[in-house]
């Protein structure tokens, strides 16, 4: 290989071996439908690379991703002296106000305080109490389409379960779920590559409307507390410190957004994976142990989030000769880390119950997904219920993924039985 050459490896991936730079449009249709081909090549030739389309160094190796997620020299909070490339953000004032108080975008000590206040509602023993409700909801949804002989699973099943569950946990009316979804999708669009001014303005309006909605319900809960999460957050204190009004609003929005987005995508990805694998669902969901193992392998095999970014808080020299300057971002390619052949035997095969089961789908370190126990429970209960109720489930068409990298989920999932 000519080290100075700019090489076309795949029709859509160009690699400069001398600089480890790649050009790979994340909206390229072939990549959108199968990012794992590109990940496989990068694992073999350059698991650390500079992604020109994003403008920062990225890492595809499982162990390196795991280390960097825990490396306190990096963090999610944007450095105070880091400009936004001169971009005028006046039109994003409401969106930025929400982001400013998000525990996902903060570091200790503020992150520690916020997470401690919220975490008590998401520990496994608390989440387990939701099992009967999730099972009842899954059965009710299936009752609604079972006699039809076919369904688009995404709106009919994958979406309602996590949306209803997190809305009920927070104590907001579930009949408002369509509006919550609309606000959420418009805000989440800001995290995708190459968003437009129109997308920014839509996200800002959604943030303003969503914030006003939560403030109204918070005021109601102040007057009449319940046993819901919003009431808990209003009353919660840690060392005498309570959530401010802005922190409360942002935390509720974060929980609603994060509480459904990834689980919706992972449910669709998991059903597609299971049906295409040819494996017997009865065996996959034969026991609580096999059900848990199946869900873990689904999380590894086709994750719902493929990139997580962090900022450098100083000049950082990494073992592979890469130096990250203060304020620069790095990209951790979670979907690639889960398919790293150095970390998994037969990394490209769907093998529930594999001995080397692990994944970085929920992240790691202090920003490990606070809702992971809930997401796992929702997946275990909903998938078990679905395949038990509809044992003859099959794909009615080849599912296609949405052009929403780094979120990874299906446009639709048409099934028949």
Short mmCIF file of C-alpha atoms in Angstrom, two decimals:
data_model
loop_
_atom_site.label_atom_id
_atom_site.label_comp_id
_atom_site.label_asym_id
_atom_site.label_seq_id
_atom_site.Cartn_x
_atom_site.Cartn_y
_atom_site.Cartn_z
CA UNK A 1 0.00 0.00 0.00
CA UNK A 2 1.30 3.47 -0.90
CA UNK A 3 1.26 5.32 2.42
CA UNK A 4 0.84 8.69 0.76
CA UNK A 5 -2.02 7.64 -1.48
CA UNK A 6 -5.58 8.76 -1.15
CA UNK A 7 -7.31 5.43 -1.55
CA UNK A 8 -10.89 4.61 -2.51
CA UNK A 9 -11.59 1.54 -0.38
CA UNK A 10 -15.34 1.29 -0.74
CA UNK A 11 -17.14 3.41 -3.34
CA UNK A 12 -18.18 5.83 -0.60
CA UNK A 13 -15.13 5.68 1.74
CA UNK A 14 -11.84 7.41 0.90
CA UNK A 15 -8.83 6.92 3.15
CA UNK A 16 -5.48 8.68 3.29
CA UNK A 17 -3.09 6.23 4.93
CA UNK A 18 -0.46 8.87 5.69
CA UNK A 19 -2.78 11.06 7.73
CA UNK A 20 -5.44 8.49 8.74
CA UNK A 21 -8.06 10.85 7.37
CA UNK A 22 -11.27 9.47 5.89
CA UNK A 23 -14.00 11.04 3.85
CA UNK A 24 -17.31 9.28 4.41
CA UNK A 25 -20.60 11.11 4.00
CA UNK A 26 -22.84 9.85 6.85
CA UNK A 27 -25.84 10.43 4.57
CA UNK A 28 -24.49 8.10 1.87
CA UNK A 29 -27.40 5.67 1.28
CA UNK A 30 -25.25 2.54 1.23
CA UNK A 31 -23.60 3.54 4.51
CA UNK A 32 -26.97 4.43 6.10
CA UNK A 33 -28.30 0.95 5.33
CA UNK A 34 -25.14 -0.90 6.38
CA UNK A 35 -22.53 1.05 8.34
CA UNK A 36 -20.90 -2.22 9.42
CA UNK A 37 -19.10 -2.75 6.10
CA UNK A 38 -17.22 0.52 6.62
CA UNK A 39 -16.67 -0.28 10.29
CA UNK A 40 -15.21 -3.65 9.32
CA UNK A 41 -12.69 -2.05 6.98
CA UNK A 42 -11.73 0.53 9.62
CA UNK A 43 -11.24 -2.18 12.24
CA UNK A 44 -8.84 -3.94 9.93
CA UNK A 45 -6.88 -0.88 8.78
CA UNK A 46 -7.41 2.16 10.99
CA UNK A 47 -9.59 1.86 14.12
CA UNK A 48 -8.55 5.42 14.99
CA UNK A 49 -9.18 7.92 12.18
CA UNK A 50 -9.90 11.58 11.49
CA UNK A 51 -13.40 11.84 10.03
CA UNK A 52 -13.21 14.87 7.75
CA UNK A 53 -16.98 15.16 7.38
CA UNK A 54 -17.21 15.83 11.14
CA UNK A 55 -13.84 17.47 11.66
CA UNK A 56 -12.55 15.38 14.56
CA UNK A 57 -10.77 12.17 15.51
CA UNK A 58 -12.93 9.09 15.92
CA UNK A 59 -12.35 5.71 17.55
CA UNK A 60 -13.90 2.39 16.54
CA UNK A 61 -12.21 -0.11 18.87
CA UNK A 62 -14.28 -1.51 21.73
CA UNK A 63 -11.58 -1.31 24.41
CA UNK A 64 -10.41 2.17 23.40
CA UNK A 65 -13.99 3.47 23.36
CA UNK A 66 -14.54 1.99 26.81
CA UNK A 67 -11.36 3.66 28.11
CA UNK A 68 -12.15 7.03 26.54
CA UNK A 69 -15.67 7.03 27.95
CA UNK A 70 -14.12 6.75 31.41
CA UNK A 71 -11.17 9.11 30.79
CA UNK A 72 -11.79 12.18 32.96
CA UNK A 73 -9.52 14.27 30.74
CA UNK A 74 -12.51 14.33 28.38
CA UNK A 75 -16.06 15.38 29.14
CA UNK A 76 -19.42 16.33 27.70
CA UNK A 77 -19.46 19.92 28.93
CA UNK A 78 -18.36 22.38 26.28
CA UNK A 79 -15.22 24.25 27.43
CA UNK A 80 -16.06 27.79 28.57
CA UNK A 81 -13.65 29.42 26.11
CA UNK A 82 -14.75 27.29 23.18
CA UNK A 83 -16.51 29.39 20.55
CA UNK A 84 -19.09 27.96 18.19
CA UNK A 85 -17.14 28.81 15.08
CA UNK A 86 -18.49 32.34 15.14
CA UNK A 87 -22.05 31.10 14.67
CA UNK A 88 -24.77 33.45 15.85
CA UNK A 89 -26.99 31.36 18.13
CA UNK A 90 -29.60 33.98 19.00
CA UNK A 91 -32.20 31.93 17.12
CA UNK A 92 -31.36 28.96 19.37
CA UNK A 93 -31.81 30.73 22.72
CA UNK A 94 -34.61 28.43 23.95
CA UNK A 95 -32.88 25.28 22.77
CA UNK A 96 -29.60 26.35 24.37
CA UNK A 97 -31.38 27.17 27.63
CA UNK A 98 -32.58 23.58 27.82
CA UNK A 99 -29.17 22.16 26.88
CA UNK A 100 -27.36 24.36 29.41
CA UNK A 101 -28.91 22.48 32.32
CA UNK A 102 -28.85 18.95 30.89
CA UNK A 103 -26.96 16.41 33.00
CA UNK A 104 -25.93 14.76 29.71
CA UNK A 105 -24.02 17.93 28.80
CA UNK A 106 -22.54 18.69 32.25
CA UNK A 107 -19.63 17.49 34.34
CA UNK A 108 -19.05 17.28 38.12
CA UNK A 109 -19.92 18.76 40.50
CA UNK A 110 -23.19 19.89 38.84
CA UNK A 111 -23.60 16.60 36.98
CA UNK A 112 -23.12 14.63 40.20
CA UNK A 113 -25.81 16.62 42.01
CA UNK A 114 -28.36 16.30 39.19
CA UNK A 115 -27.71 12.62 38.58
CA UNK A 116 -27.94 11.77 42.28
CA UNK A 117 -31.33 13.47 42.51
CA UNK A 118 -32.69 11.59 39.49
CA UNK A 119 -30.98 8.23 39.88
CA UNK A 120 -33.16 6.93 42.70
CA UNK A 121 -36.08 6.55 40.27
CA UNK A 122 -34.07 4.47 37.80
CA UNK A 123 -32.27 1.92 39.95
CA UNK A 124 -33.10 -1.65 39.00
CA UNK A 125 -35.29 -2.43 42.02
CA UNK A 126 -37.49 0.60 41.30
CA UNK A 127 -37.70 -0.14 37.59
CA UNK A 128 -38.63 -3.79 38.18
CA UNK A 129 -41.91 -2.64 39.70
CA UNK A 130 -42.93 -1.52 36.19
CA UNK A 131 -42.80 -5.05 34.73
CA UNK A 132 -46.56 -5.78 35.07
CA UNK A 133 -47.45 -2.39 33.54
CA UNK A 134 -45.13 -2.92 30.56
CA UNK A 135 -46.48 -6.43 29.97
CA UNK A 136 -50.09 -5.19 30.15
CA UNK A 137 -49.34 -2.36 27.73
CA UNK A 138 -47.59 -4.70 25.27
CA UNK A 139 -50.55 -7.08 25.30
CA UNK A 140 -53.04 -4.24 24.82
CA UNK A 141 -51.13 -2.96 21.80
CA UNK A 142 -50.97 -6.43 20.24
CA UNK A 143 -54.71 -6.83 20.88
CA UNK A 144 -55.20 -3.79 18.69
CA UNK A 145 -53.55 -5.23 15.58
CA UNK A 146 -53.41 -9.02 16.02
CA UNK A 147 -56.47 -9.68 13.85
CA UNK A 148 -55.10 -7.54 11.00
CA UNK A 149 -52.51 -10.11 9.94
CA UNK A 150 -49.90 -7.40 9.45
CA UNK A 151 -48.58 -4.18 10.98
CA UNK A 152 -45.93 -1.49 10.85
CA UNK A 153 -44.38 -2.31 14.21
CA UNK A 154 -42.66 1.05 14.69
CA UNK A 155 -45.74 3.26 15.33
CA UNK A 156 -47.99 0.44 16.54
CA UNK A 157 -45.71 -1.16 19.14
CA UNK A 158 -42.09 0.00 19.31
CA UNK A 159 -42.95 3.67 19.89
CA UNK A 160 -45.92 3.59 22.31
CA UNK A 161 -44.33 1.38 24.97
CA UNK A 162 -41.38 3.58 26.01
CA UNK A 163 -43.31 6.82 25.40
CA UNK A 164 -46.26 5.79 27.57
CA UNK A 165 -44.02 4.34 30.28
CA UNK A 166 -41.82 7.42 30.67
CA UNK A 167 -44.85 9.76 30.47
CA UNK A 168 -46.58 7.79 33.23
CA UNK A 169 -43.42 7.82 35.30
CA UNK A 170 -43.19 11.59 35.02
CA UNK A 171 -46.90 12.06 35.60
CA UNK A 172 -47.77 13.80 32.32
CA UNK A 173 -50.90 12.75 30.37
CA UNK A 174 -50.24 9.87 27.99
CA UNK A 175 -52.81 11.26 25.56
CA UNK A 176 -50.29 14.02 24.86
CA UNK A 177 -47.78 11.44 23.57
CA UNK A 178 -48.03 12.56 19.90
CA UNK A 179 -47.15 16.12 20.88
CA UNK A 180 -44.30 14.94 23.13
CA UNK A 181 -42.94 12.87 20.24
CA UNK A 182 -43.13 15.82 17.86
CA UNK A 183 -41.21 18.08 20.24
CA UNK A 184 -38.67 15.35 20.92
CA UNK A 185 -37.99 14.55 17.26
CA UNK A 186 -37.54 18.20 16.39
CA UNK A 187 -35.07 18.73 19.23
CA UNK A 188 -33.15 15.50 18.60
CA UNK A 189 -32.67 16.55 14.96
CA UNK A 190 -30.09 19.05 16.25
CA UNK A 191 -27.69 16.22 17.07
CA UNK A 192 -27.52 14.97 13.49
CA UNK A 193 -24.92 15.82 10.87
CA UNK A 194 -25.46 18.83 8.65
CA UNK A 195 -28.70 20.19 10.10
CA UNK A 196 -30.18 23.25 8.39
CA UNK A 197 -31.25 26.67 9.67
CA UNK A 198 -34.85 25.45 9.31
CA UNK A 199 -34.05 22.47 11.56
CA UNK A 200 -32.46 24.80 14.12
CA UNK A 201 -35.45 27.13 14.21
CA UNK A 202 -37.85 24.19 14.48
CA UNK A 203 -35.80 22.74 17.37
CA UNK A 204 -35.83 26.09 19.14
CA UNK A 205 -39.62 26.40 18.85
CA UNK A 206 -40.00 22.82 20.11
CA UNK A 207 -37.74 23.57 23.09
CA UNK A 208 -39.76 26.67 23.99
CA UNK A 209 -43.10 24.85 23.72
CA UNK A 210 -41.83 21.75 25.54
CA UNK A 211 -40.39 23.89 28.35
CA UNK A 212 -43.66 25.79 28.79
CA UNK A 213 -45.56 22.50 28.92
CA UNK A 214 -43.31 21.08 31.66
CA UNK A 215 -43.45 24.33 33.66
CA UNK A 216 -47.24 24.19 33.63
CA UNK A 217 -47.29 20.60 34.90
CA UNK A 218 -44.62 21.36 37.48
CA UNK A 219 -46.80 24.15 38.85
CA UNK A 220 -49.73 21.73 39.12
CA UNK A 221 -47.55 19.20 40.97
CA UNK A 222 -46.37 21.88 43.41
CA UNK A 223 -49.99 22.46 44.37
CA UNK A 224 -50.97 18.80 44.32
CA UNK A 225 -47.98 16.41 44.58
CA UNK A 226 -48.37 12.80 43.46
CA UNK A 227 -46.20 9.70 43.48
CA UNK A 228 -44.78 10.46 40.02
CA UNK A 229 -41.23 11.37 39.06
CA UNK A 230 -42.03 15.05 38.49
CA UNK A 231 -43.29 15.33 42.08
CA UNK A 232 -40.21 13.45 43.29
CA UNK A 233 -37.92 15.85 41.42
CA UNK A 234 -39.72 18.86 42.87
CA UNK A 235 -39.24 17.53 46.39
CA UNK A 236 -35.78 16.01 45.97
CA UNK A 237 -32.81 17.49 47.76
CA UNK A 238 -29.16 16.54 47.93
CA UNK A 239 -27.12 18.13 50.72
CA UNK A 240 -29.75 20.84 50.98
CA UNK A 241 -29.66 21.65 47.25
CA UNK A 242 -32.81 21.30 45.16
CA UNK A 243 -33.30 21.45 41.42
CA UNK A 244 -33.73 24.96 40.09
CA UNK A 245 -36.73 25.65 37.86
CA UNK A 246 -34.58 25.47 34.71
CA UNK A 247 -32.88 22.28 35.92
CA UNK A 248 -36.26 20.69 36.61
CA UNK A 249 -37.57 21.56 33.14
CA UNK A 250 -34.44 20.36 31.39
CA UNK A 251 -34.29 17.12 33.39
CA UNK A 252 -37.92 16.29 32.58
CA UNK A 253 -37.33 16.99 28.87
CA UNK A 254 -34.15 14.91 28.88
CA UNK A 255 -35.91 11.98 30.52
CA UNK A 256 -38.81 12.15 28.07
CA UNK A 257 -36.52 12.43 25.05
CA UNK A 258 -33.90 9.90 26.13
CA UNK A 259 -36.54 7.68 27.72
CA UNK A 260 -37.98 6.70 24.38
CA UNK A 261 -35.71 7.59 21.44
CA UNK A 262 -33.12 4.83 21.80
CA UNK A 263 -35.60 2.17 22.97
CA UNK A 264 -37.89 2.76 19.99
CA UNK A 265 -34.97 2.29 17.60
CA UNK A 266 -33.54 -0.68 19.48
CA UNK A 267 -36.90 -2.48 19.52
CA UNK A 268 -37.18 -2.21 15.75
CA UNK A 269 -33.55 -3.18 15.21
CA UNK A 270 -33.94 -6.17 17.55
CA UNK A 271 -37.07 -7.54 15.86
CA UNK A 272 -35.43 -7.18 12.45
CA UNK A 273 -32.28 -8.90 13.72
CA UNK A 274 -34.16 -11.82 15.28
CA UNK A 275 -36.33 -12.41 12.22
CA UNK A 276 -33.41 -12.24 9.79
CA UNK A 277 -31.27 -14.51 11.96
CA UNK A 278 -33.50 -17.53 11.37
CA UNK A 279 -33.28 -18.45 15.04
CA UNK A 280 -36.28 -19.86 16.87
CA UNK A 281 -37.85 -17.12 19.02
CA UNK A 282 -39.22 -19.77 21.37
CA UNK A 283 -35.65 -20.71 22.28
CA UNK A 284 -34.51 -17.10 22.48
CA UNK A 285 -37.25 -16.25 24.98
CA UNK A 286 -37.56 -19.62 26.73
CA UNK A 287 -36.49 -18.31 30.15
CA UNK A 288 -35.63 -15.06 31.90
CA UNK A 289 -31.95 -15.88 31.40
CA UNK A 290 -32.25 -16.54 27.66
CA UNK A 291 -34.45 -13.46 27.26
CA UNK A 292 -31.87 -11.26 28.97
CA UNK A 293 -29.07 -12.78 26.86
CA UNK A 294 -31.05 -12.19 23.66
CA UNK A 295 -31.64 -8.54 24.51
CA UNK A 296 -27.96 -8.00 25.33
CA UNK A 297 -26.91 -9.48 22.01
CA UNK A 298 -29.45 -7.30 20.18
CA UNK A 299 -27.95 -4.26 21.92
CA UNK A 300 -24.50 -5.30 20.77
CA UNK A 301 -25.33 -6.46 17.28
CA UNK A 302 -27.32 -3.46 16.01
CA UNK A 303 -27.15 -0.59 18.50
CA UNK A 304 -29.53 2.41 18.38
CA UNK A 305 -26.79 5.02 18.91
CA UNK A 306 -23.62 4.94 16.82
CA UNK A 307 -21.67 8.01 17.92
CA UNK A 308 -21.05 9.71 21.26
CA UNK A 309 -18.86 12.82 21.40
CA UNK A 310 -16.66 14.28 24.14
CA UNK A 311 -14.50 17.40 24.55
CA UNK A 312 -10.83 17.46 25.53
CA UNK A 313 -10.04 19.51 28.64
CA UNK A 314 -6.35 19.84 27.90
CA UNK A 315 -3.75 18.65 25.42
CA UNK A 316 -4.06 14.86 25.45
CA UNK A 317 -1.59 12.47 23.85
CA UNK A 318 -3.09 9.06 23.19
CA UNK A 319 -1.21 5.79 22.87
CA UNK A 320 -1.72 5.56 19.11
CA UNK A 321 0.24 8.75 18.43
CA UNK A 322 -2.80 11.02 18.18
CA UNK A 323 -2.74 14.33 20.05
CA UNK A 324 -6.04 16.01 20.89
CA UNK A 325 -5.89 19.75 21.52
CA UNK A 326 -7.83 21.53 24.31
CA UNK A 327 -11.45 22.12 23.35
CA UNK A 328 -11.42 19.65 20.47
CA UNK A 329 -14.08 16.96 20.21
CA UNK A 330 -13.60 13.25 19.68
CA UNK A 331 -16.14 10.79 18.32
CA UNK A 332 -16.63 7.37 19.89
CA UNK A 333 -18.25 5.06 17.32
CA UNK A 334 -20.32 2.86 19.62
CA UNK A 335 -21.86 0.84 16.80
CA UNK A 336 -18.38 -0.03 15.55
CA UNK A 337 -17.05 -0.83 19.02
CA UNK A 338 -19.77 -3.44 19.42
CA UNK A 339 -18.55 -5.21 16.27
CA UNK A 340 -14.82 -5.07 17.03
CA UNK A 341 -13.27 -8.45 16.06
CA UNK A 342 -10.52 -7.87 18.64
CA UNK A 343 -13.15 -7.85 21.40
CA UNK A 344 -15.64 -10.45 20.14
CA UNK A 345 -15.42 -13.89 18.58
CA UNK A 346 -17.34 -13.88 15.31
CA UNK A 347 -18.20 -10.24 15.89
CA UNK A 348 -20.40 -10.04 12.81
CA UNK A 349 -22.68 -12.90 13.87
CA UNK A 350 -25.79 -12.65 16.02
CA UNK A 351 -25.03 -15.09 18.85
CA UNK A 352 -27.31 -14.74 21.89
CA UNK A 353 -25.69 -16.18 24.98
CA UNK A 354 -22.16 -15.60 23.66
CA UNK A 355 -19.47 -16.00 26.31
CA UNK A 356 -17.88 -12.64 25.47
CA UNK A 357 -21.08 -10.62 25.83
CA UNK A 358 -20.49 -6.93 26.50
CA UNK A 359 -21.37 -3.74 24.69
CA UNK A 360 -20.91 0.01 24.82
CA UNK A 361 -24.46 0.80 23.66
CA UNK A 362 -25.30 2.55 26.94
CA UNK A 363 -21.92 4.25 27.21
CA UNK A 364 -19.67 3.97 30.26
CA UNK A 365 -18.26 6.10 33.05
CA UNK A 366 -20.21 8.87 34.76
CA UNK A 367 -22.45 9.36 31.71
CA UNK A 368 -23.51 5.72 31.53
CA UNK A 369 -27.17 5.81 30.48
CA UNK A 370 -29.26 6.42 33.59
CA UNK A 371 -32.21 4.71 31.92
CA UNK A 372 -30.39 1.49 31.03
CA UNK A 373 -32.29 -0.66 33.56
CA UNK A 374 -35.61 0.65 32.24
CA UNK A 375 -34.60 0.16 28.59
CA UNK A 376 -33.48 -3.40 29.27
CA UNK A 377 -36.72 -4.22 31.09
CA UNK A 378 -38.88 -2.70 28.33
CA UNK A 379 -37.00 -4.71 25.71
CA UNK A 380 -37.13 -7.98 27.62
CA UNK A 381 -40.86 -7.72 28.36
CA UNK A 382 -42.00 -6.31 25.01
CA UNK A 383 -39.98 -8.69 22.80
CA UNK A 384 -40.95 -11.73 24.86
CA UNK A 385 -44.62 -10.73 24.69
CA UNK A 386 -44.49 -9.99 20.96
CA UNK A 387 -42.91 -13.28 19.92
CA UNK A 388 -45.06 -15.30 22.33
CA UNK A 389 -48.28 -13.75 21.06
CA UNK A 390 -47.26 -13.83 17.38
CA UNK A 391 -45.07 -16.93 16.90
CA UNK A 392 -45.45 -16.84 13.09
CA UNK A 393 -44.12 -13.30 12.81
CA UNK A 394 -42.15 -12.61 9.61
CA UNK A 395 -40.86 -9.66 7.59
CA UNK A 396 -43.31 -8.38 4.95
CA UNK A 397 -40.57 -6.36 3.22
CA UNK A 398 -36.87 -5.59 3.61
CA UNK A 399 -36.65 -2.93 6.36
CA UNK A 400 -34.77 0.28 5.57
CA UNK A 401 -32.95 2.50 8.06
CA UNK A 402 -33.63 6.22 8.40
CA UNK A 403 -30.98 8.70 7.28
CA UNK A 404 -30.35 9.89 10.83
CA UNK A 405 -26.76 8.96 11.67
CA UNK A 406 -25.68 8.82 14.47
CA UNK A 407 -29.10 7.59 15.61
CA UNK A 408 -29.69 4.22 14.01
CA UNK A 409 -33.25 3.06 13.53
CA UNK A 410 -35.74 1.88 10.93
CA UNK A 411 -38.04 3.98 8.75
CA UNK A 412 -40.72 1.34 9.21
CA UNK A 413 -40.93 -2.35 10.05
CA UNK A 414 -43.72 -4.07 8.10
CA UNK A 415 -44.51 -7.49 9.53
CA UNK A 416 -47.06 -10.19 8.77
CA UNK A 417 -48.21 -13.44 10.35
#
